[in-house]
PDB file of N, CA, C and O in Angstrom:
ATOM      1  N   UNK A   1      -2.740 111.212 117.672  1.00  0.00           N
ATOM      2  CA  UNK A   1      -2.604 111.181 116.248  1.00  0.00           C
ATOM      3  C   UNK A   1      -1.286 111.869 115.885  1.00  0.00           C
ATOM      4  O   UNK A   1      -1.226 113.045 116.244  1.00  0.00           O
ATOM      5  N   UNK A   2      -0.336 111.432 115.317  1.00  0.00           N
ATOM      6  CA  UNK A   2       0.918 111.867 114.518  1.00  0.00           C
ATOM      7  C   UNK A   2       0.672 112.780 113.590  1.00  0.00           C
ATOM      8  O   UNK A   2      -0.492 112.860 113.198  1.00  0.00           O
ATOM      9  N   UNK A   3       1.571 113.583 113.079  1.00  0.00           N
ATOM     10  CA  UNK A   3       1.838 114.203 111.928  1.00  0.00           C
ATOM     11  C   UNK A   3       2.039 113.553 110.832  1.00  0.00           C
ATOM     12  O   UNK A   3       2.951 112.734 110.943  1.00  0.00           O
ATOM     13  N   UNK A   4       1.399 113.604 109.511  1.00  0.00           N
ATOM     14  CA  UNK A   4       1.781 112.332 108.229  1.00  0.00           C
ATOM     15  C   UNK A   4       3.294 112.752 107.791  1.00  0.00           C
ATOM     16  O   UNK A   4       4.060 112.050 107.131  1.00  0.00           O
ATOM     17  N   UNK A   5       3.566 114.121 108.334  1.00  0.00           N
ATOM     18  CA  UNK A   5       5.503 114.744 107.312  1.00  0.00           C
ATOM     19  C   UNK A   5       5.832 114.023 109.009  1.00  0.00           C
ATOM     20  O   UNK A   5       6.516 114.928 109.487  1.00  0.00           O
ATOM     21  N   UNK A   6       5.734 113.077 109.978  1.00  0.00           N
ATOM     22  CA  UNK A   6       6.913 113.198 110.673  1.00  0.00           C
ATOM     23  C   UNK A   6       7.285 113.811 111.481  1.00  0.00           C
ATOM     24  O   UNK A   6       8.160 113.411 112.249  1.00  0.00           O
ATOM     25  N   UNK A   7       6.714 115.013 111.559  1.00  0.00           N
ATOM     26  CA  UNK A   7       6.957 115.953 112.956  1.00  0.00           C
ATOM     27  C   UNK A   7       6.344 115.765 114.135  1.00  0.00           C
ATOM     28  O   UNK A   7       6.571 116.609 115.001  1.00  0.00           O
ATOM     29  N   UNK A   8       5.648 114.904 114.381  1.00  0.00           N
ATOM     30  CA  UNK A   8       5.499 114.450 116.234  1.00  0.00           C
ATOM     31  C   UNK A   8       3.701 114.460 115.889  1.00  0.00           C
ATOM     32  O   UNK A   8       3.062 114.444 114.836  1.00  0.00           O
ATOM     33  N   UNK A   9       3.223 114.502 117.659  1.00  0.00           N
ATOM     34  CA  UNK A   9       1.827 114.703 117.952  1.00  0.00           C
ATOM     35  C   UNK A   9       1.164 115.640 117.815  1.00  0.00           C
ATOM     36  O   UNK A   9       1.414 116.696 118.396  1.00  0.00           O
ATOM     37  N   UNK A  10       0.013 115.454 116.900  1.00  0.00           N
ATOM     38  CA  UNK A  10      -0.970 116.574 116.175  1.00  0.00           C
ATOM     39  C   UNK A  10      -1.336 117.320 117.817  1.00  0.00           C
ATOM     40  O   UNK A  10      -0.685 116.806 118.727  1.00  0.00           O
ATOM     41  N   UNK A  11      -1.735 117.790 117.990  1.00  0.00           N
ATOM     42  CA  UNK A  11      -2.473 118.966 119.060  1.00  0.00           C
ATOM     43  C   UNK A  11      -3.676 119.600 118.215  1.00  0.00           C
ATOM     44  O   UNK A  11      -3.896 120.041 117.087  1.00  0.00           O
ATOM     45  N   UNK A  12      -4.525 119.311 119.821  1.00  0.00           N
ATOM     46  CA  UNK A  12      -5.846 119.863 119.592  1.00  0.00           C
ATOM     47  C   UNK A  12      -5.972 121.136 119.568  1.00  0.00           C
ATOM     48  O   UNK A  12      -5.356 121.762 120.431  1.00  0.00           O
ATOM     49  N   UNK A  13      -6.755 121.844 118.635  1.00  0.00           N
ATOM     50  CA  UNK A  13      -6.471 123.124 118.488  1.00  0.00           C
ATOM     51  C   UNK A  13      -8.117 123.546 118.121  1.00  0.00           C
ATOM     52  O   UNK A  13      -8.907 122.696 117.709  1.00  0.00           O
ATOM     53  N   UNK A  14      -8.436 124.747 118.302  1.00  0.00           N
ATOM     54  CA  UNK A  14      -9.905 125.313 117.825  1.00  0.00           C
ATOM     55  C   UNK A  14      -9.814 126.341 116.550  1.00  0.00           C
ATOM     56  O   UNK A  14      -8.890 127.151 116.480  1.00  0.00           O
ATOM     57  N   UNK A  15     -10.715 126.264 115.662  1.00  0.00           N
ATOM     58  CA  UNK A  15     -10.970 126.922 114.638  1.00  0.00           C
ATOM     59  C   UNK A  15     -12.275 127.580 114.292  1.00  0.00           C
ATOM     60  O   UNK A  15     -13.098 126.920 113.657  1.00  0.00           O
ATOM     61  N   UNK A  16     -12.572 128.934 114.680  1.00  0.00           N
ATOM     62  CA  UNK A  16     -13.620 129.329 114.640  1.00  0.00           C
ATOM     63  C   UNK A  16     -14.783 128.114 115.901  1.00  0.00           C
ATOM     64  O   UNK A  16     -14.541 127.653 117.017  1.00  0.00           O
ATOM     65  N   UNK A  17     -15.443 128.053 115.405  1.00  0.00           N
ATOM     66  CA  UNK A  17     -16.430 126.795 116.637  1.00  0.00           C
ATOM     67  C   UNK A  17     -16.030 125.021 116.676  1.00  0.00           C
ATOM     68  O   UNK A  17     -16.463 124.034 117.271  1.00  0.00           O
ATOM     69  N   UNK A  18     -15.045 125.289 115.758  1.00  0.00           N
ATOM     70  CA  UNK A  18     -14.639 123.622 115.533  1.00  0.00           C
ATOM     71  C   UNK A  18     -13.282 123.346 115.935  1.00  0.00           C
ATOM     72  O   UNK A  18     -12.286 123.948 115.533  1.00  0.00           O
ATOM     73  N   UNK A  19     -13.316 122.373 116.773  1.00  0.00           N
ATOM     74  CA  UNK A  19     -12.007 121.338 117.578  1.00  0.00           C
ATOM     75  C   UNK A  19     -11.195 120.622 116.192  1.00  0.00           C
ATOM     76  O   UNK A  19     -11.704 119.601 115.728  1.00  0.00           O
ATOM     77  N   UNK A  20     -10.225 121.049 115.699  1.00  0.00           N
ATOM     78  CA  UNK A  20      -9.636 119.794 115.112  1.00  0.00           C
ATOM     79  C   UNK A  20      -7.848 119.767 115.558  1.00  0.00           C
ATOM     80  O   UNK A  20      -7.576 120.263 116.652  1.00  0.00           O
ATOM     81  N   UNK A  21      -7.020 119.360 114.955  1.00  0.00           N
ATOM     82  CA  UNK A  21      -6.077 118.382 114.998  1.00  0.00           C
ATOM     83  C   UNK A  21      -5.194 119.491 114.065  1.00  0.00           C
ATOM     84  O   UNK A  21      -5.504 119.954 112.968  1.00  0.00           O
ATOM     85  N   UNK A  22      -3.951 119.764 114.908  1.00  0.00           N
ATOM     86  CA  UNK A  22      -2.864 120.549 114.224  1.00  0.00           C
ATOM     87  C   UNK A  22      -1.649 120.652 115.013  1.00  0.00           C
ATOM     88  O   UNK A  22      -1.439 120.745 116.222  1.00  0.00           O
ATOM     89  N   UNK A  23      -0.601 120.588 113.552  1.00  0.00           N
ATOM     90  CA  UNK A  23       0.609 120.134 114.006  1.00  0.00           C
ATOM     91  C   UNK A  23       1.246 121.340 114.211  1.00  0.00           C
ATOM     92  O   UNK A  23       1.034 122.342 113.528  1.00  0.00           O
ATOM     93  N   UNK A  24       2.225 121.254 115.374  1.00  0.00           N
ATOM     94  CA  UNK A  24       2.634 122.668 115.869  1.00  0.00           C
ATOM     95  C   UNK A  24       4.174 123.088 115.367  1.00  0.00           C
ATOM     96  O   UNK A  24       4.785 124.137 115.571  1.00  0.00           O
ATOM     97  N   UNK A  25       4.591 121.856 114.617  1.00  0.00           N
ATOM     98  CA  UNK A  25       5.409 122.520 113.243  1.00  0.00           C
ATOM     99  C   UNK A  25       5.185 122.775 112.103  1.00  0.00           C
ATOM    100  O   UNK A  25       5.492 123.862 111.613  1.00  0.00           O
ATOM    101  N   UNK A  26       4.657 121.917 111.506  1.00  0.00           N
ATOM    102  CA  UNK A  26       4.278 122.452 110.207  1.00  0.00           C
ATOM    103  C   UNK A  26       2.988 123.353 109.925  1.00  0.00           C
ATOM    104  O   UNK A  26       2.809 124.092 108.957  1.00  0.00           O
ATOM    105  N   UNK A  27       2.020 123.080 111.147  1.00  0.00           N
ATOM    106  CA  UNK A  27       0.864 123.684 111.331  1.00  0.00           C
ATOM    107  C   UNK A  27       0.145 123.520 109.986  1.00  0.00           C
ATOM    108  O   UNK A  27      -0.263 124.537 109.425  1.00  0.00           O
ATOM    109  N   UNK A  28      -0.036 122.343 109.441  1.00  0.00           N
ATOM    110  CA  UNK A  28      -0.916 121.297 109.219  1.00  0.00           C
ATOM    111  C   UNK A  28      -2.017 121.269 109.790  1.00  0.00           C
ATOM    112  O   UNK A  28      -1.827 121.300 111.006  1.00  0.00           O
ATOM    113  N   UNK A  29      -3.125 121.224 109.524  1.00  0.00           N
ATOM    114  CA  UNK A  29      -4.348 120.989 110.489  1.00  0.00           C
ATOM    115  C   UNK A  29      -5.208 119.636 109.628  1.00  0.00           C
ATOM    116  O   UNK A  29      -5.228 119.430 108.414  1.00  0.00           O
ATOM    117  N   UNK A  30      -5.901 118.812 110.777  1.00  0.00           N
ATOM    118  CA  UNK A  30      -6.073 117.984 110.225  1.00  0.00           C
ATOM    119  C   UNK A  30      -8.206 117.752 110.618  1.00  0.00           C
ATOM    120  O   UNK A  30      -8.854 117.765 111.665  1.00  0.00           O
ATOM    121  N   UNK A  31      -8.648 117.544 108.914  1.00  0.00           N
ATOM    122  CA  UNK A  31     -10.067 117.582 109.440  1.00  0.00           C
ATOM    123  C   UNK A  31     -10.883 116.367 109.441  1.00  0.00           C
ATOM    124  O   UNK A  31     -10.691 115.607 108.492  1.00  0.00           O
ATOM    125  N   UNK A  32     -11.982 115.942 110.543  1.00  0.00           N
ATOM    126  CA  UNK A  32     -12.424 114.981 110.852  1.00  0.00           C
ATOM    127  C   UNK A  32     -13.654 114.928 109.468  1.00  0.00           C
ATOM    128  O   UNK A  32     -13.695 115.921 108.741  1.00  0.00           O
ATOM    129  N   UNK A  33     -14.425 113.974 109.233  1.00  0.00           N
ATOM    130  CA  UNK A  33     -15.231 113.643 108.369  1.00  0.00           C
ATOM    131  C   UNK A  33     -16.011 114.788 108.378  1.00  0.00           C
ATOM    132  O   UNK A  33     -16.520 115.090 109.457  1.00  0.00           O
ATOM    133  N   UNK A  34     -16.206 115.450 107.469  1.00  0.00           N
ATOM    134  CA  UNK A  34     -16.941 116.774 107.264  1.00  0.00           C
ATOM    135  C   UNK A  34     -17.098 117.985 108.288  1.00  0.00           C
ATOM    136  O   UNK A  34     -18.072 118.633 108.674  1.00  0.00           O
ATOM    137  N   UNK A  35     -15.562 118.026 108.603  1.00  0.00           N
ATOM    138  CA  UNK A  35     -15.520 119.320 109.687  1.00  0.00           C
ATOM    139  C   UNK A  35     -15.293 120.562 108.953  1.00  0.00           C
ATOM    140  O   UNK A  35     -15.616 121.653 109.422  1.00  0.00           O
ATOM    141  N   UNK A  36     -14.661 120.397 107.640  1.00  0.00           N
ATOM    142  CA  UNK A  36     -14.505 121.575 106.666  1.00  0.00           C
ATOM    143  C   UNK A  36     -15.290 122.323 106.572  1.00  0.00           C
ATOM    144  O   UNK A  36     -15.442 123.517 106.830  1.00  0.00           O
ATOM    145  N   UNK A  37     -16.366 120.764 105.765  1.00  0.00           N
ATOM    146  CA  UNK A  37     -17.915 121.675 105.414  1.00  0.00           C
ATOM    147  C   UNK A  37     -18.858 122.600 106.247  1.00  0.00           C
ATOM    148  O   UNK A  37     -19.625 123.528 105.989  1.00  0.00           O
ATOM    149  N   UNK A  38     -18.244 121.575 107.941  1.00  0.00           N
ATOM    150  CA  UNK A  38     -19.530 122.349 108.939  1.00  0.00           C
ATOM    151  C   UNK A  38     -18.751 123.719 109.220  1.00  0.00           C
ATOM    152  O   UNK A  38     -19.399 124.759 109.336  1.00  0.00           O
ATOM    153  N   UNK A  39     -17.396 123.714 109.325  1.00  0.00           N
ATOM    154  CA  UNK A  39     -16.307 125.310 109.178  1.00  0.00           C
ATOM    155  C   UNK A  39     -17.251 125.618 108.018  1.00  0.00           C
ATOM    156  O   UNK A  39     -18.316 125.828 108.598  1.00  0.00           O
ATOM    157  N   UNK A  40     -17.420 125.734 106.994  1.00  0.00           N
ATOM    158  CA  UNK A  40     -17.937 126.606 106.114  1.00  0.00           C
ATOM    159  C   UNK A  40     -19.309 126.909 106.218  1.00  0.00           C
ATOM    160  O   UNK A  40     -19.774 128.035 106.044  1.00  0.00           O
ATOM    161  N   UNK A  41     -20.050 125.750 106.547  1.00  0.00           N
ATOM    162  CA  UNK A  41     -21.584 126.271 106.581  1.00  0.00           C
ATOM    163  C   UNK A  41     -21.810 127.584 107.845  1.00  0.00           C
ATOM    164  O   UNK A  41     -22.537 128.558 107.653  1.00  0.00           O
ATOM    165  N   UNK A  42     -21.123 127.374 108.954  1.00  0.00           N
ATOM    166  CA  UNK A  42     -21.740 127.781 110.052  1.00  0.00           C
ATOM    167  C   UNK A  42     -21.054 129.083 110.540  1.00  0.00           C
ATOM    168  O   UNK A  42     -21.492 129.835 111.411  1.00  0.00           O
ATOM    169  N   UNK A  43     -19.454 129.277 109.558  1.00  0.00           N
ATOM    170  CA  UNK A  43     -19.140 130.323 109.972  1.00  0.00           C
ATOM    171  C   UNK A  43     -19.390 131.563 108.420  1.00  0.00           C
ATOM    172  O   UNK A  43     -18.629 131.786 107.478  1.00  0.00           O
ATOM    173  N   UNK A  44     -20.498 132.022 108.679  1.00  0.00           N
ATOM    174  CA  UNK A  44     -20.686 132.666 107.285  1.00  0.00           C
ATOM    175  C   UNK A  44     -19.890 133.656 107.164  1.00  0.00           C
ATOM    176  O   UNK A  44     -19.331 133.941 106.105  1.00  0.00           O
ATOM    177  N   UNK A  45     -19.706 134.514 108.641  1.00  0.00           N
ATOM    178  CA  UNK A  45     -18.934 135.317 108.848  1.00  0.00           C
ATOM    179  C   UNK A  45     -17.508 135.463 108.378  1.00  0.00           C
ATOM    180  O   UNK A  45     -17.098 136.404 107.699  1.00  0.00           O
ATOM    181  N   UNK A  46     -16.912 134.609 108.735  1.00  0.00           N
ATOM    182  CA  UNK A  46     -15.207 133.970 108.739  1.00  0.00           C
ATOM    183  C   UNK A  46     -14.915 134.221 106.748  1.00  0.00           C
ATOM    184  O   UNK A  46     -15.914 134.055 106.048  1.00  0.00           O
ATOM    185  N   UNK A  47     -13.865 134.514 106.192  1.00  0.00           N
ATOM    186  CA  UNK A  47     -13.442 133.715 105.404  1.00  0.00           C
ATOM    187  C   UNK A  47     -13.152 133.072 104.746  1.00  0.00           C
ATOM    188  O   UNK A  47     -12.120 133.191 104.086  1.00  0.00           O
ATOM    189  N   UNK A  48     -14.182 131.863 104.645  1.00  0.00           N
ATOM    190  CA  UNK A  48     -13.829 130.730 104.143  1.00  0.00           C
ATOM    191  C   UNK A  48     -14.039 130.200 102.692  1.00  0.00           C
ATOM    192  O   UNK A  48     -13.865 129.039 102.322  1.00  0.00           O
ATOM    193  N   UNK A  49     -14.583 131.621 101.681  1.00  0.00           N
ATOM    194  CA  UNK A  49     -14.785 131.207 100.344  1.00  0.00           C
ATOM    195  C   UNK A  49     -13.915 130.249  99.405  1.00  0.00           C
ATOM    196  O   UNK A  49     -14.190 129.532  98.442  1.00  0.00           O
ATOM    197  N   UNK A  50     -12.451 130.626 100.285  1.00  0.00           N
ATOM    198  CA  UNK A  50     -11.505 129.256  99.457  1.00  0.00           C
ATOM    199  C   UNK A  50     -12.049 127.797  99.371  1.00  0.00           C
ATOM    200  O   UNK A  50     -11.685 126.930  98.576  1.00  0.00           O
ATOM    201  N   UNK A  51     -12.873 127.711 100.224  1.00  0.00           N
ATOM    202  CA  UNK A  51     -13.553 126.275 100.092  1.00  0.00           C
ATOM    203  C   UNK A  51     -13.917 125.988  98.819  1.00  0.00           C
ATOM    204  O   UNK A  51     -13.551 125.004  98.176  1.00  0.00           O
ATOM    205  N   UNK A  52     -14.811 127.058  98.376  1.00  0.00           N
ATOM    206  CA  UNK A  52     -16.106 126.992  97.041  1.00  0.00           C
ATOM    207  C   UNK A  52     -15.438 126.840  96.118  1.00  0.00           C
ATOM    208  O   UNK A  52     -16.239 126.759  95.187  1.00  0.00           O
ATOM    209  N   UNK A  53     -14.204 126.717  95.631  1.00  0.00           N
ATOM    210  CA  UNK A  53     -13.892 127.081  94.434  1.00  0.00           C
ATOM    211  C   UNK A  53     -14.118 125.971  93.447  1.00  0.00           C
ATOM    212  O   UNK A  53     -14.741 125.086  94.033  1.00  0.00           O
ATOM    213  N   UNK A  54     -13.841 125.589  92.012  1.00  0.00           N
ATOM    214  CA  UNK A  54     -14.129 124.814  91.565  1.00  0.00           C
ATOM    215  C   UNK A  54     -12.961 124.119  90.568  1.00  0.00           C
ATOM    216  O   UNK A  54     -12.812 124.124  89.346  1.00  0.00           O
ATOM    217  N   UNK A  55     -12.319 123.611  91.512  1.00  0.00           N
ATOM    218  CA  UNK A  55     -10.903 123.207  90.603  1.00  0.00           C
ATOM    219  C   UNK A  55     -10.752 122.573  89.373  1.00  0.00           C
ATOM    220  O   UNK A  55      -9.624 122.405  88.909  1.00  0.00           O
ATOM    221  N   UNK A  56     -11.842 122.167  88.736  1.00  0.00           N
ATOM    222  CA  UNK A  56     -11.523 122.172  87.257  1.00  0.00           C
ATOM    223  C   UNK A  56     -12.560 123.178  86.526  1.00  0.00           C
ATOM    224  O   UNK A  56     -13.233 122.464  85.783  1.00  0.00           O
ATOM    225  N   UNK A  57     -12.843 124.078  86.450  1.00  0.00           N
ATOM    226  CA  UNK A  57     -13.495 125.063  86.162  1.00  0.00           C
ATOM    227  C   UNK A  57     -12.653 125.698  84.903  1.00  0.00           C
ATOM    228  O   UNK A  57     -13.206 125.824  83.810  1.00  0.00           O
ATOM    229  N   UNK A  58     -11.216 126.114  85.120  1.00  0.00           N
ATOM    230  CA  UNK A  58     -10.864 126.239  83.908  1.00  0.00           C
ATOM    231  C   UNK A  58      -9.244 124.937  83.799  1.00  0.00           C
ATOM    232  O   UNK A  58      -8.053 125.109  84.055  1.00  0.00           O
ATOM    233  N   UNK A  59     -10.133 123.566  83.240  1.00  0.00           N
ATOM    234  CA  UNK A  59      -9.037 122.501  83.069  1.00  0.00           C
ATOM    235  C   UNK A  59      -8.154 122.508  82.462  1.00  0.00           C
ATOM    236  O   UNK A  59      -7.523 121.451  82.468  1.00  0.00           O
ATOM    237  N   UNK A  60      -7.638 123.577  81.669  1.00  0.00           N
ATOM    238  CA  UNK A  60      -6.690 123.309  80.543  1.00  0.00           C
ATOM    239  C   UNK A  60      -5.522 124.689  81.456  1.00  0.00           C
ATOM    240  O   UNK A  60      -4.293 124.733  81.395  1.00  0.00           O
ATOM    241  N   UNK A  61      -6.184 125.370  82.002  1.00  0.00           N
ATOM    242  CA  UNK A  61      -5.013 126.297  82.977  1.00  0.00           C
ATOM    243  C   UNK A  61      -4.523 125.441  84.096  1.00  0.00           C
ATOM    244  O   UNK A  61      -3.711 125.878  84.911  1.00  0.00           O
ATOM    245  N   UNK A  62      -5.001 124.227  84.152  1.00  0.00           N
ATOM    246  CA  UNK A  62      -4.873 123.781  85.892  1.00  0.00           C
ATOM    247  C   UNK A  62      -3.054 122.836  85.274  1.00  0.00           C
ATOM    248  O   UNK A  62      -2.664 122.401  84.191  1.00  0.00           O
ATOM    249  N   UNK A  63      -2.599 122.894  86.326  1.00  0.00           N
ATOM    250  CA  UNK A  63      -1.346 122.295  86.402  1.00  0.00           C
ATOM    251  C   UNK A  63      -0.873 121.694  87.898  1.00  0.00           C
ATOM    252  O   UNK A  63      -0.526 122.460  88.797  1.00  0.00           O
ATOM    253  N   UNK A  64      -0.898 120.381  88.044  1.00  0.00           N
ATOM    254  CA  UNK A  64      -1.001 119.964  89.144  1.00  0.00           C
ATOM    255  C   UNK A  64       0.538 119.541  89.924  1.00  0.00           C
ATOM    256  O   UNK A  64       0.681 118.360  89.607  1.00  0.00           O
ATOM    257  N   UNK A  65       1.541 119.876  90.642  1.00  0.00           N
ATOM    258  CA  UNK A  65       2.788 120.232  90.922  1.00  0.00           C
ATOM    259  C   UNK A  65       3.047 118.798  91.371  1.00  0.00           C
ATOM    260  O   UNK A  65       2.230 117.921  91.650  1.00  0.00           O
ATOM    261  N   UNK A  66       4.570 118.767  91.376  1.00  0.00           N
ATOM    262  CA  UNK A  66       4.314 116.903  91.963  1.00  0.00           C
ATOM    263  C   UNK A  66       3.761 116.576  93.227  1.00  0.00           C
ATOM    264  O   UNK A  66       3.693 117.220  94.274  1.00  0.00           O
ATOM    265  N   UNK A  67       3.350 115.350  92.887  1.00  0.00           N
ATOM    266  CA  UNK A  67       2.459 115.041  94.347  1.00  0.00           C
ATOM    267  C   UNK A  67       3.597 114.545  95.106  1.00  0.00           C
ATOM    268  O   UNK A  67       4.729 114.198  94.769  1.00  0.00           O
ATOM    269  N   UNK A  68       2.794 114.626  96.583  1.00  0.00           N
ATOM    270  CA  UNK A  68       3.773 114.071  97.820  1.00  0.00           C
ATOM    271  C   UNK A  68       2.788 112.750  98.526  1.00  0.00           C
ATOM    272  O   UNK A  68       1.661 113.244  98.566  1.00  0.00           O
ATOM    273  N   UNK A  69       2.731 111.816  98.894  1.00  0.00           N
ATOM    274  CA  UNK A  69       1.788 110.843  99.529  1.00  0.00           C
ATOM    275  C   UNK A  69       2.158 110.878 100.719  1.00  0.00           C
ATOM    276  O   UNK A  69       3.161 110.219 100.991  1.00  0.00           O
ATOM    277  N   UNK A  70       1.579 111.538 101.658  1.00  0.00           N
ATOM    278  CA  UNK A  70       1.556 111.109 103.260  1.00  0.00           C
ATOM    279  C   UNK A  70       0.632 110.362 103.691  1.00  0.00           C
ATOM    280  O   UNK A  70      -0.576 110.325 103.460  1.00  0.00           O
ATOM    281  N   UNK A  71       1.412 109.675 104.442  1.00  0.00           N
ATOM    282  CA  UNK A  71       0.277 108.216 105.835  1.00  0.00           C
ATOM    283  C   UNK A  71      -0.676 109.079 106.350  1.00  0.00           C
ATOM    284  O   UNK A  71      -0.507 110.262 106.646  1.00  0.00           O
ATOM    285  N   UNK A  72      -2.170 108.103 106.479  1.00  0.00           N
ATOM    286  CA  UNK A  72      -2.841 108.914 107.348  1.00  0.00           C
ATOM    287  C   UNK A  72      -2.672 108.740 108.237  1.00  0.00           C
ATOM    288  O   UNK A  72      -2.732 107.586 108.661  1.00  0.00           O
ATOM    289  N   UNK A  73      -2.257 110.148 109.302  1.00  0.00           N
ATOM    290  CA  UNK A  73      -2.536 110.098 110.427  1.00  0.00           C
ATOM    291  C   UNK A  73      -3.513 109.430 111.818  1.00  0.00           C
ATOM    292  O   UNK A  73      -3.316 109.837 112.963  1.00  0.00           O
TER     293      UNK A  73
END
């Protein structure tokens, strides 16, 4: 699997109990169909409250920066 910016072959990499896909320049990581969620359910320990948040929670503060469209990998 490629990098979507262009920088070469993703590398397999581990995260807490989960295998995914990260680029060793931009260090990008890339997640398979609900590997986030199972990172969040299973590591209660870890971190990972950035998941929960609720991005339109307050909609009129949110300001969304220009977008970039990368290929999927």
């Amino acid at each position: 699997m490629d990098c979507p910016k262009g920088h070469g072959r993703l590398k397999s990499a581990t995260v807490e109990s989960l295998r995914v896909n990260r680029c060793p320049a931009c260090e990008g990581t890339w997640y398979d169909l609900d590997e986030l969620r199972l990172l969040k359910d299973k590591e209660a320990h870890g971190n990972y409250n950035w998941i929960d948040f609720d991005l339109w929670k307050d909609a009129e503060k949110f300001r969304a920066d220009r977008q970039r469209g990368y290929r999927c990998p």
